[in-house]
Amino acid sequence: MRRHLVLAKPFSLEDEKDSELTASSVIRKILSLIKTVRPGSDLTNFQLPPQLILPRSRLQCYGEMIYSFGGQDLLGECSRRNLPVERLKSVVTWNISTLRPVVVGMSPYNPVLGETHHVSNGYINVLTEQVVHHPPVSALHATHEKEKIDVTWCQYFTPKFRGAYVDVEVNGKRVMKLLHRKETYEMDQPRLIMRFLPAPGAHWAGKVKIKCPETDLEAELHLISDSFIERFRGNNNRSIKGKIFESSSGNQLYNIYGHWDRTVMAKNLKTGEVEVIYNAKENITGLNPPTVKNLQEVMESESTMVWSEVSERILKKDWERAREAKILVEEKQREALKQRETSGESWVPKHFSVVKNGKDWDCSPPQPTVPRAPLVITEK
């Protein structure tokens, strides 16, 4: 494998205006595909042509939710607050910051089994790994060196084609541990709706719960689906509403409201004070791609290494060679699977322990911290 990396820029708010990535441009590319897919079909293994692929792996997209930010270190802020309710409010803010725009009809690479993505930004170190291929299960471990914060995700999804839209159910749990505070926060994940008709658009929807047993505090967020009229007009609402309350008594402490791609406010129900707890423009605009600090330390399984030639061809719009390069990556994975089946070997993830319980998956890292990465985010 060649020692060459193609590091794609993280997708951010300002990129939605890119003429090639606007909904109207992309929708023309996918209309010809709709008639070949039946409503209710499982799209997990659906193969997209290179013209509809973003030059980055889904693992990178997951990692970017944590290591790519343009403003304040919101993860570290979760532990710096003194009062328990202020820490939960900071966890809510950080959770909202992981919501990113989605390009309608465009998709990142489906990670190959054993693929990894390892990046550092300041005190934050993030490592992701594709731990199961069928169904596709991704694991993430992030640690904050200074504030002693540990984040783990075990994530897998089921996309269903519903005729005019694709409904993506995101399964798995997210856990944040504030080790200095001896607090654990468990979080749900929202659903993703990708709509083609009557007007193209993508939005996060559903309910997200964040609960901390040690403090008896809980937050509930509702990501509001855009109305039919607003979708028809081509408007993106992206509104969010929620509350922070005591788990045992139900006593409500804060109202949360706003738009996750603009600003989100919190109103103290006791004092009436309103504060801006999240500003998307400050956090998810002007994002920088990772840079290579030490090429020799980059793992052969690194996403940007695995897909480097495919990404290079896509960026050059050399669609035929991009398709050929993508096929080579996938054929290599199938050949490795055949060899394991012949020898009777079972795949064992390198960085996570994986357990299946019924339909659910649980992924846990054996190492307490994520080491510094050879790929780093540097300020310009």
mmCIF file of C-alpha atoms in Angstrom:
data_model
loop_
_atom_site.group_PDB
_atom_site.id
_atom_site.type_symbol
_atom_site.label_atom_id
_atom_site.label_comp_id
_atom_site.label_asym_id
_atom_site.label_seq_id
_atom_site.Cartn_x
_atom_site.Cartn_y
_atom_site.Cartn_z
ATOM 1 C CA MET A 1 0.000 0.000 0.000
ATOM 2 C CA ARG A 2 1.367 3.381 -0.935
ATOM 3 C CA ARG A 3 2.258 5.777 1.855
ATOM 4 C CA HIS A 4 0.067 8.566 0.565
ATOM 5 C CA LEU A 5 -2.799 10.359 2.285
ATOM 6 C CA VAL A 6 -5.627 12.455 0.893
ATOM 7 C CA LEU A 7 -7.058 14.492 3.778
ATOM 8 C CA ALA A 8 -10.498 15.878 3.000
ATOM 9 C CA LYS A 9 -11.796 19.055 4.586
ATOM 10 C CA PRO A 10 -14.569 18.436 7.161
ATOM 11 C CA PHE A 11 -18.030 19.331 5.913
ATOM 12 C CA SER A 12 -19.248 22.499 7.634
ATOM 13 C CA LEU A 13 -22.058 25.036 7.458
ATOM 14 C CA GLU A 14 -20.558 27.183 4.712
ATOM 15 C CA ASP A 15 -20.051 24.134 2.461
ATOM 16 C CA GLU A 16 -23.817 23.838 2.018
ATOM 17 C CA LYS A 17 -23.563 26.657 -0.511
ATOM 18 C CA ASP A 18 -21.121 24.675 -2.684
ATOM 19 C CA SER A 19 -22.702 24.609 -6.155
ATOM 20 C CA GLU A 20 -21.858 20.927 -6.629
ATOM 21 C CA LEU A 21 -23.273 19.914 -3.260
ATOM 22 C CA THR A 22 -26.506 21.890 -3.244
ATOM 23 C CA ALA A 23 -29.653 19.825 -3.042
ATOM 24 C CA SER A 24 -30.843 20.851 -6.494
ATOM 25 C CA SER A 25 -27.583 19.709 -8.081
ATOM 26 C CA VAL A 26 -27.384 16.413 -6.241
ATOM 27 C CA ILE A 27 -31.058 15.563 -6.740
ATOM 28 C CA ARG A 28 -30.565 15.477 -10.491
ATOM 29 C CA LYS A 29 -27.934 12.792 -10.039
ATOM 30 C CA ILE A 30 -30.085 10.552 -7.872
ATOM 31 C CA LEU A 31 -33.442 10.749 -9.624
ATOM 32 C CA SER A 32 -32.290 8.146 -12.122
ATOM 33 C CA LEU A 33 -31.481 5.767 -9.239
ATOM 34 C CA ILE A 34 -34.836 5.991 -7.428
ATOM 35 C CA LYS A 35 -36.761 3.903 -9.937
ATOM 36 C CA THR A 36 -34.306 1.026 -9.421
ATOM 37 C CA VAL A 37 -34.962 0.799 -5.664
ATOM 38 C CA ARG A 38 -38.205 -0.532 -4.213
ATOM 39 C CA PRO A 39 -39.886 1.138 -1.218
ATOM 40 C CA GLY A 40 -38.960 -0.670 2.014
ATOM 41 C CA SER A 41 -35.664 -1.952 0.611
ATOM 42 C CA ASP A 42 -32.714 -2.250 2.983
ATOM 43 C CA LEU A 43 -30.075 0.184 1.702
ATOM 44 C CA THR A 44 -27.244 -1.026 3.951
ATOM 45 C CA ASN A 45 -25.398 -2.654 1.034
ATOM 46 C CA PHE A 46 -26.556 -0.311 -1.727
ATOM 47 C CA GLN A 47 -23.630 0.706 -3.952
ATOM 48 C CA LEU A 48 -23.453 4.339 -5.053
ATOM 49 C CA PRO A 49 -21.567 5.510 -8.152
ATOM 50 C CA PRO A 50 -18.471 7.693 -7.481
ATOM 51 C CA GLN A 51 -20.365 10.838 -8.507
ATOM 52 C CA LEU A 52 -22.527 10.434 -5.379
ATOM 53 C CA ILE A 53 -19.686 9.699 -2.952
ATOM 54 C CA LEU A 54 -17.997 12.196 -0.631
ATOM 55 C CA PRO A 55 -14.192 11.728 -0.518
ATOM 56 C CA ARG A 56 -14.086 10.627 3.111
ATOM 57 C CA SER A 57 -14.967 7.550 5.141
ATOM 58 C CA ARG A 58 -17.954 7.358 7.447
ATOM 59 C CA LEU A 59 -15.436 6.752 10.253
ATOM 60 C CA GLN A 60 -13.936 10.150 9.524
ATOM 61 C CA CYS A 61 -17.404 11.710 9.681
ATOM 62 C CA TYR A 62 -17.915 10.208 13.143
ATOM 63 C CA GLY A 63 -14.511 11.404 14.362
ATOM 64 C CA GLU A 64 -15.088 14.898 12.979
ATOM 65 C CA MET A 65 -18.078 15.311 15.272
ATOM 66 C CA ILE A 66 -15.611 15.407 18.165
ATOM 67 C CA TYR A 67 -12.239 16.634 16.902
ATOM 68 C CA SER A 68 -13.414 19.217 14.322
ATOM 69 C CA PHE A 69 -14.558 22.487 15.843
ATOM 70 C CA GLY A 70 -13.768 26.091 15.121
ATOM 71 C CA GLY A 71 -14.311 27.702 18.491
ATOM 72 C CA GLN A 72 -14.315 26.771 22.152
ATOM 73 C CA ASP A 73 -13.296 23.337 23.453
ATOM 74 C CA LEU A 74 -16.865 22.322 24.334
ATOM 75 C CA LEU A 75 -15.850 18.805 25.387
ATOM 76 C CA GLY A 76 -13.433 20.084 28.029
ATOM 77 C CA GLU A 77 -16.044 22.570 29.253
ATOM 78 C CA CYS A 78 -18.234 19.653 30.402
ATOM 79 C CA SER A 79 -15.901 18.959 33.327
ATOM 80 C CA ARG A 80 -14.743 22.509 34.074
ATOM 81 C CA ARG A 81 -18.123 23.666 35.435
ATOM 82 C CA ASN A 82 -18.506 23.547 39.230
ATOM 83 C CA LEU A 83 -22.255 22.972 39.633
ATOM 84 C CA PRO A 84 -23.838 19.661 38.511
ATOM 85 C CA VAL A 85 -26.613 21.407 36.557
ATOM 86 C CA GLU A 86 -24.027 23.561 34.778
ATOM 87 C CA ARG A 87 -22.098 20.426 33.808
ATOM 88 C CA LEU A 88 -25.230 18.806 32.394
ATOM 89 C CA LYS A 89 -25.985 22.005 30.493
ATOM 90 C CA SER A 90 -22.455 21.830 29.037
ATOM 91 C CA VAL A 91 -22.977 18.176 28.076
ATOM 92 C CA VAL A 92 -26.184 19.237 26.299
ATOM 93 C CA THR A 93 -24.243 21.930 24.446
ATOM 94 C CA TRP A 94 -21.517 19.482 23.428
ATOM 95 C CA ASN A 95 -24.115 16.941 22.284
ATOM 96 C CA ILE A 96 -25.770 19.565 20.069
ATOM 97 C CA SER A 97 -22.360 20.469 18.629
ATOM 98 C CA THR A 98 -22.007 16.925 17.233
ATOM 99 C CA LEU A 99 -24.935 17.575 14.871
ATOM 100 C CA ARG A 100 -23.541 18.391 11.440
ATOM 101 C CA PRO A 101 -25.117 19.232 8.075
ATOM 102 C CA VAL A 102 -25.711 16.321 5.718
ATOM 103 C CA VAL A 103 -25.362 16.495 1.938
ATOM 104 C CA VAL A 104 -28.587 15.240 0.408
ATOM 105 C CA GLY A 105 -28.022 12.202 -1.781
ATOM 106 C CA MET A 106 -24.258 12.114 -1.166
ATOM 107 C CA SER A 107 -22.621 9.448 0.981
ATOM 108 C CA PRO A 108 -19.164 8.842 2.487
ATOM 109 C CA TYR A 109 -17.362 5.525 1.989
ATOM 110 C CA ASN A 110 -18.680 2.523 3.875
ATOM 111 C CA PRO A 111 -15.678 1.573 6.059
ATOM 112 C CA VAL A 112 -13.979 -1.760 5.469
ATOM 113 C CA LEU A 113 -13.585 -4.155 8.388
ATOM 114 C CA GLY A 114 -10.653 -3.127 10.585
ATOM 115 C CA GLU A 115 -10.437 0.360 9.125
ATOM 116 C CA THR A 116 -9.427 3.027 11.650
ATOM 117 C CA HIS A 117 -9.289 6.815 11.961
ATOM 118 C CA HIS A 118 -7.008 8.420 14.558
ATOM 119 C CA VAL A 119 -6.760 12.216 15.008
ATOM 120 C CA SER A 120 -5.758 14.650 17.773
ATOM 121 C CA ASN A 121 -6.845 18.232 18.345
ATOM 122 C CA GLY A 122 -5.349 19.991 21.327
ATOM 123 C CA TYR A 123 -6.005 17.843 24.399
ATOM 124 C CA ILE A 124 -8.581 15.731 22.519
ATOM 125 C CA ASN A 125 -7.557 12.381 21.010
ATOM 126 C CA VAL A 126 -10.059 10.402 18.917
ATOM 127 C CA LEU A 127 -9.850 6.834 17.607
ATOM 128 C CA THR A 128 -12.532 5.101 15.544
ATOM 129 C CA GLU A 129 -12.590 1.546 14.198
ATOM 130 C CA GLN A 130 -14.935 -0.477 12.007
ATOM 131 C CA VAL A 131 -15.460 -3.478 14.278
ATOM 132 C CA VAL A 132 -18.196 -5.360 12.368
ATOM 133 C CA HIS A 133 -18.898 -5.372 8.634
ATOM 134 C CA HIS A 134 -22.352 -7.005 8.465
ATOM 135 C CA PRO A 135 -24.160 -5.147 9.896
ATOM 136 C CA PRO A 136 -21.773 -2.178 9.750
ATOM 137 C CA VAL A 137 -20.834 -1.379 13.366
ATOM 138 C CA SER A 138 -18.431 1.461 14.167
ATOM 139 C CA ALA A 139 -16.769 2.109 17.513
ATOM 140 C CA LEU A 140 -15.343 5.390 18.792
ATOM 141 C CA HIS A 141 -13.163 6.238 21.771
ATOM 142 C CA ALA A 142 -12.166 9.803 22.630
ATOM 143 C CA THR A 143 -10.310 11.126 25.653
ATOM 144 C CA HIS A 144 -9.518 14.622 26.884
ATOM 145 C CA GLU A 145 -6.025 14.604 28.391
ATOM 146 C CA LYS A 146 -6.394 17.731 30.523
ATOM 147 C CA GLU A 147 -9.922 17.379 31.862
ATOM 148 C CA LYS A 148 -9.872 13.550 32.130
ATOM 149 C CA ILE A 149 -12.984 12.969 30.027
ATOM 150 C CA ASP A 150 -13.749 9.634 28.366
ATOM 151 C CA VAL A 151 -16.250 9.268 25.491
ATOM 152 C CA THR A 152 -17.277 5.975 23.875
ATOM 153 C CA TRP A 153 -19.716 5.330 21.036
ATOM 154 C CA CYS A 154 -20.939 2.092 19.539
ATOM 155 C CA GLN A 155 -22.830 3.019 16.411
ATOM 156 C CA TYR A 156 -24.727 1.141 13.719
ATOM 157 C CA PHE A 157 -27.571 2.222 11.484
ATOM 158 C CA THR A 158 -30.395 0.888 9.358
ATOM 159 C CA PRO A 159 -31.420 2.977 6.335
ATOM 160 C CA LYS A 160 -34.857 2.277 4.838
ATOM 161 C CA PHE A 161 -36.092 3.642 1.526
ATOM 162 C CA ARG A 162 -39.611 5.072 1.926
ATOM 163 C CA GLY A 163 -40.256 6.278 -1.619
ATOM 164 C CA ALA A 164 -39.881 10.046 -1.206
ATOM 165 C CA TYR A 165 -37.255 9.817 1.543
ATOM 166 C CA VAL A 166 -34.731 7.600 3.341
ATOM 167 C CA ASP A 167 -35.247 7.040 7.073
ATOM 168 C CA VAL A 168 -31.960 6.230 8.829
ATOM 169 C CA GLU A 169 -32.316 4.785 12.316
ATOM 170 C CA VAL A 170 -29.062 5.271 14.254
ATOM 171 C CA ASN A 171 -28.603 2.611 16.928
ATOM 172 C CA GLY A 172 -26.091 2.202 19.719
ATOM 173 C CA LYS A 173 -25.249 4.233 22.786
ATOM 174 C CA ARG A 174 -23.009 7.168 23.564
ATOM 175 C CA VAL A 175 -21.400 7.415 27.004
ATOM 176 C CA MET A 176 -19.405 10.309 28.456
ATOM 177 C CA LYS A 177 -17.496 9.893 31.708
ATOM 178 C CA LEU A 178 -16.216 12.879 33.660
ATOM 179 C CA LEU A 179 -13.540 11.011 35.603
ATOM 180 C CA HIS A 180 -12.611 13.925 37.888
ATOM 181 C CA ARG A 181 -16.281 14.328 38.819
ATOM 182 C CA LYS A 182 -17.078 10.598 38.940
ATOM 183 C CA GLU A 183 -20.109 11.201 36.705
ATOM 184 C CA THR A 184 -21.442 9.208 33.759
ATOM 185 C CA TYR A 185 -23.747 10.595 31.072
ATOM 186 C CA GLU A 186 -25.611 8.236 28.739
ATOM 187 C CA MET A 187 -27.083 9.640 25.522
ATOM 188 C CA ASP A 188 -29.451 8.503 22.779
ATOM 189 C CA GLN A 189 -28.905 9.237 19.108
ATOM 190 C CA PRO A 190 -31.291 11.029 16.718
ATOM 191 C CA ARG A 191 -32.616 9.682 13.423
ATOM 192 C CA LEU A 192 -31.621 11.069 10.056
ATOM 193 C CA ILE A 193 -34.251 11.835 7.425
ATOM 194 C CA MET A 194 -33.039 12.337 3.850
ATOM 195 C CA ARG A 195 -35.916 13.582 1.705
ATOM 196 C CA PHE A 196 -35.937 13.737 -2.091
ATOM 197 C CA LEU A 197 -39.488 14.867 -2.829
ATOM 198 C CA PRO A 198 -41.307 17.270 -2.988
ATOM 199 C CA ALA A 199 -38.183 19.284 -2.163
ATOM 200 C CA PRO A 200 -34.768 17.753 -1.354
ATOM 201 C CA GLY A 201 -33.393 18.117 2.156
ATOM 202 C CA ALA A 202 -31.814 16.304 5.073
ATOM 203 C CA HIS A 203 -32.446 16.797 8.768
ATOM 204 C CA TRP A 204 -31.943 15.181 12.134
ATOM 205 C CA ALA A 205 -35.143 14.221 13.927
ATOM 206 C CA GLY A 206 -36.412 12.476 17.027
ATOM 207 C CA LYS A 207 -35.791 12.526 20.756
ATOM 208 C CA VAL A 208 -32.414 12.534 22.515
ATOM 209 C CA LYS A 209 -32.141 11.778 26.235
ATOM 210 C CA ILE A 210 -29.093 12.600 28.348
ATOM 211 C CA LYS A 211 -29.061 11.182 31.855
ATOM 212 C CA CYS A 212 -26.629 11.320 34.767
ATOM 213 C CA PRO A 213 -27.554 8.921 37.633
ATOM 214 C CA GLU A 214 -24.956 10.376 40.000
ATOM 215 C CA THR A 215 -26.498 13.864 39.976
ATOM 216 C CA ASP A 216 -30.170 12.845 39.496
ATOM 217 C CA LEU A 217 -30.299 15.205 36.524
ATOM 218 C CA GLU A 218 -31.598 14.567 33.032
ATOM 219 C CA ALA A 219 -32.057 16.404 29.727
ATOM 220 C CA GLU A 220 -34.495 15.685 26.937
ATOM 221 C CA LEU A 221 -34.055 17.200 23.482
ATOM 222 C CA HIS A 222 -36.496 17.069 20.569
ATOM 223 C CA LEU A 223 -35.141 17.619 17.085
ATOM 224 C CA ILE A 224 -38.118 18.905 15.149
ATOM 225 C CA SER A 225 -38.850 17.594 11.665
ATOM 226 C CA ASP A 226 -39.346 20.294 9.060
ATOM 227 C CA SER A 227 -42.966 20.873 8.070
ATOM 228 C CA PHE A 228 -44.235 19.883 4.637
ATOM 229 C CA ILE A 229 -44.758 23.543 3.708
ATOM 230 C CA GLU A 230 -41.242 24.552 4.755
ATOM 231 C CA ARG A 231 -39.704 21.609 2.855
ATOM 232 C CA PHE A 232 -41.713 22.555 -0.240
ATOM 233 C CA ARG A 233 -40.386 26.113 0.028
ATOM 234 C CA GLY A 234 -36.841 24.749 0.307
ATOM 235 C CA ASN A 235 -36.315 26.088 3.836
ATOM 236 C CA ASN A 236 -34.319 24.312 6.546
ATOM 237 C CA ASN A 237 -35.800 24.674 10.002
ATOM 238 C CA ARG A 238 -33.431 22.519 12.110
ATOM 239 C CA SER A 239 -35.141 23.591 15.309
ATOM 240 C CA ILE A 240 -34.533 22.008 18.672
ATOM 241 C CA LYS A 241 -36.559 22.096 21.877
ATOM 242 C CA GLY A 242 -35.947 20.476 25.213
ATOM 243 C CA LYS A 243 -35.632 20.688 28.948
ATOM 244 C CA ILE A 244 -33.338 19.938 31.878
ATOM 245 C CA PHE A 245 -34.994 18.443 34.940
ATOM 246 C CA GLU A 246 -34.501 16.380 38.097
ATOM 247 C CA SER A 247 -34.946 12.688 37.298
ATOM 248 C CA SER A 248 -36.563 11.663 40.593
ATOM 249 C CA SER A 249 -38.988 14.565 41.063
ATOM 250 C CA GLY A 250 -39.500 15.696 37.453
ATOM 251 C CA ASN A 251 -38.878 19.266 38.616
ATOM 252 C CA GLN A 252 -37.971 21.241 35.498
ATOM 253 C CA LEU A 253 -34.960 23.558 35.761
ATOM 254 C CA TYR A 254 -34.308 24.837 32.222
ATOM 255 C CA ASN A 255 -36.040 25.153 28.879
ATOM 256 C CA ILE A 256 -33.840 24.577 25.831
ATOM 257 C CA TYR A 257 -34.781 26.021 22.434
ATOM 258 C CA GLY A 258 -33.329 27.334 19.180
ATOM 259 C CA HIS A 259 -31.789 25.951 15.995
ATOM 260 C CA TRP A 260 -28.802 23.624 16.035
ATOM 261 C CA ASP A 261 -27.304 25.235 12.894
ATOM 262 C CA ARG A 262 -27.653 28.757 14.371
ATOM 263 C CA THR A 263 -28.017 29.397 18.099
ATOM 264 C CA VAL A 264 -29.503 27.462 21.014
ATOM 265 C CA MET A 265 -30.720 29.131 24.212
ATOM 266 C CA ALA A 266 -31.356 27.937 27.758
ATOM 267 C CA LYS A 267 -33.900 29.635 30.021
ATOM 268 C CA ASN A 268 -33.544 29.295 33.781
ATOM 269 C CA LEU A 269 -37.116 28.663 34.953
ATOM 270 C CA LYS A 270 -36.373 29.901 38.466
ATOM 271 C CA THR A 271 -34.760 33.231 37.581
ATOM 272 C CA GLY A 272 -36.106 33.773 34.062
ATOM 273 C CA GLU A 273 -32.568 34.370 32.788
ATOM 274 C CA VAL A 274 -31.921 33.404 29.148
ATOM 275 C CA GLU A 275 -28.442 32.593 27.849
ATOM 276 C CA VAL A 276 -27.006 31.441 24.538
ATOM 277 C CA ILE A 277 -25.427 28.053 25.195
ATOM 278 C CA TYR A 278 -24.440 27.211 21.608
ATOM 279 C CA ASN A 279 -23.449 29.186 18.533
ATOM 280 C CA ALA A 280 -23.069 26.977 15.440
ATOM 281 C CA LYS A 281 -21.312 29.665 13.411
ATOM 282 C CA GLU A 282 -18.524 29.791 15.974
ATOM 283 C CA ASN A 283 -18.214 26.014 16.253
ATOM 284 C CA ILE A 284 -18.803 24.391 12.852
ATOM 285 C CA THR A 285 -17.581 26.902 10.272
ATOM 286 C CA GLY A 286 -14.060 27.320 8.913
ATOM 287 C CA LEU A 287 -13.108 23.764 9.858
ATOM 288 C CA ASN A 288 -9.609 22.566 8.969
ATOM 289 C CA PRO A 289 -8.620 19.088 7.769
ATOM 290 C CA PRO A 290 -6.040 17.120 9.784
ATOM 291 C CA THR A 291 -2.402 17.465 8.832
ATOM 292 C CA VAL A 292 0.206 14.709 8.903
ATOM 293 C CA LYS A 293 2.526 15.117 11.876
ATOM 294 C CA ASN A 294 4.345 11.802 11.401
ATOM 295 C CA LEU A 295 3.658 9.771 8.251
ATOM 296 C CA GLN A 296 5.623 6.760 9.489
ATOM 297 C CA GLU A 297 3.307 6.399 12.499
ATOM 298 C CA VAL A 298 0.124 6.392 10.398
ATOM 299 C CA MET A 299 -1.476 2.938 10.556
ATOM 300 C CA GLU A 300 -2.019 1.031 7.312
ATOM 301 C CA SER A 301 -5.653 0.745 8.398
ATOM 302 C CA GLU A 302 -6.064 4.547 8.556
ATOM 303 C CA SER A 303 -9.132 5.660 6.573
ATOM 304 C CA THR A 304 -7.256 8.301 4.642
ATOM 305 C CA MET A 305 -4.678 5.659 3.678
ATOM 306 C CA VAL A 306 -7.206 2.983 2.698
ATOM 307 C CA TRP A 307 -9.232 5.311 0.476
ATOM 308 C CA SER A 308 -6.472 7.681 -0.666
ATOM 309 C CA GLU A 309 -6.529 6.740 -4.355
ATOM 310 C CA VAL A 310 -10.333 6.752 -4.524
ATOM 311 C CA SER A 311 -10.467 10.195 -2.886
ATOM 312 C CA GLU A 312 -7.767 11.518 -5.178
ATOM 313 C CA ARG A 313 -9.705 10.397 -8.278
ATOM 314 C CA ILE A 314 -13.011 11.782 -6.975
ATOM 315 C CA LEU A 315 -11.441 15.179 -6.273
ATOM 316 C CA LYS A 316 -10.089 15.159 -9.834
ATOM 317 C CA LYS A 317 -13.505 14.031 -11.145
ATOM 318 C CA ASP A 318 -11.853 11.035 -12.779
ATOM 319 C CA TRP A 319 -14.983 8.957 -12.233
ATOM 320 C CA GLU A 320 -13.946 5.788 -14.069
ATOM 321 C CA ARG A 321 -10.630 5.442 -12.246
ATOM 322 C CA ALA A 322 -12.357 6.332 -8.975
ATOM 323 C CA ARG A 323 -14.797 3.476 -9.573
ATOM 324 C CA GLU A 324 -11.917 1.092 -10.332
ATOM 325 C CA ALA A 325 -9.995 2.147 -7.229
ATOM 326 C CA LYS A 326 -13.090 1.694 -5.068
ATOM 327 C CA ILE A 327 -13.628 -1.805 -6.480
ATOM 328 C CA LEU A 328 -10.013 -2.720 -5.615
ATOM 329 C CA VAL A 329 -10.536 -1.685 -1.973
ATOM 330 C CA GLU A 330 -13.736 -3.730 -1.745
ATOM 331 C CA GLU A 331 -12.211 -6.764 -3.505
ATOM 332 C CA LYS A 332 -9.313 -6.738 -1.063
ATOM 333 C CA GLN A 333 -11.802 -6.862 1.802
ATOM 334 C CA ARG A 334 -13.704 -9.775 0.222
ATOM 335 C CA GLU A 335 -10.461 -11.676 -0.364
ATOM 336 C CA ALA A 336 -9.434 -11.207 3.287
ATOM 337 C CA LEU A 337 -12.847 -12.559 4.337
ATOM 338 C CA LYS A 338 -12.421 -15.654 2.146
ATOM 339 C CA GLN A 339 -8.991 -16.322 3.622
ATOM 340 C CA ARG A 340 -10.361 -16.112 7.176
ATOM 341 C CA GLU A 341 -13.227 -18.465 6.297
ATOM 342 C CA THR A 342 -10.809 -20.950 4.726
ATOM 343 C CA SER A 343 -8.497 -20.935 7.739
ATOM 344 C CA GLY A 344 -11.363 -20.850 10.255
ATOM 345 C CA GLU A 345 -10.192 -17.547 11.748
ATOM 346 C CA SER A 346 -12.548 -15.091 13.412
ATOM 347 C CA TRP A 347 -12.091 -11.367 13.058
ATOM 348 C CA VAL A 348 -10.926 -9.676 16.268
ATOM 349 C CA PRO A 349 -10.980 -5.844 16.404
ATOM 350 C CA LYS A 350 -7.649 -4.287 17.331
ATOM 351 C CA HIS A 351 -8.807 -1.412 19.526
ATOM 352 C CA PHE A 352 -12.180 -2.504 20.953
ATOM 353 C CA SER A 353 -13.887 -5.448 22.611
ATOM 354 C CA VAL A 354 -17.209 -6.147 20.924
ATOM 355 C CA VAL A 355 -20.199 -7.973 22.435
ATOM 356 C CA LYS A 356 -23.545 -8.671 20.774
ATOM 357 C CA ASN A 357 -26.607 -8.889 23.008
ATOM 358 C CA GLY A 358 -29.622 -9.826 20.904
ATOM 359 C CA LYS A 359 -29.895 -7.116 18.264
ATOM 360 C CA ASP A 360 -27.751 -4.683 20.254
ATOM 361 C CA TRP A 361 -23.985 -4.228 20.106
ATOM 362 C CA ASP A 362 -21.643 -2.983 22.811
ATOM 363 C CA CYS A 363 -18.098 -1.790 22.128
ATOM 364 C CA SER A 364 -15.570 -1.037 24.854
ATOM 365 C CA PRO A 365 -11.915 0.021 24.532
ATOM 366 C CA PRO A 366 -9.390 -2.070 26.512
ATOM 367 C CA GLN A 367 -7.094 0.954 26.870
ATOM 368 C CA PRO A 368 -8.059 3.704 29.363
ATOM 369 C CA THR A 369 -6.895 6.554 27.115
ATOM 370 C CA VAL A 370 -6.462 7.267 23.419
ATOM 371 C CA PRO A 371 -2.811 7.993 22.527
ATOM 372 C CA ARG A 372 -1.717 11.068 20.614
ATOM 373 C CA ALA A 373 -2.304 10.639 16.884
ATOM 374 C CA PRO A 374 0.038 11.135 13.901
ATOM 375 C CA LEU A 375 -2.762 13.165 12.282
ATOM 376 C CA VAL A 376 -3.458 16.466 14.038
ATOM 377 C CA ILE A 377 -5.677 19.516 13.694
ATOM 378 C CA THR A 378 -3.581 22.667 13.560
ATOM 379 C CA GLU A 379 -4.849 26.236 13.717
ATOM 380 C CA LYS A 380 -4.191 28.368 10.647
#
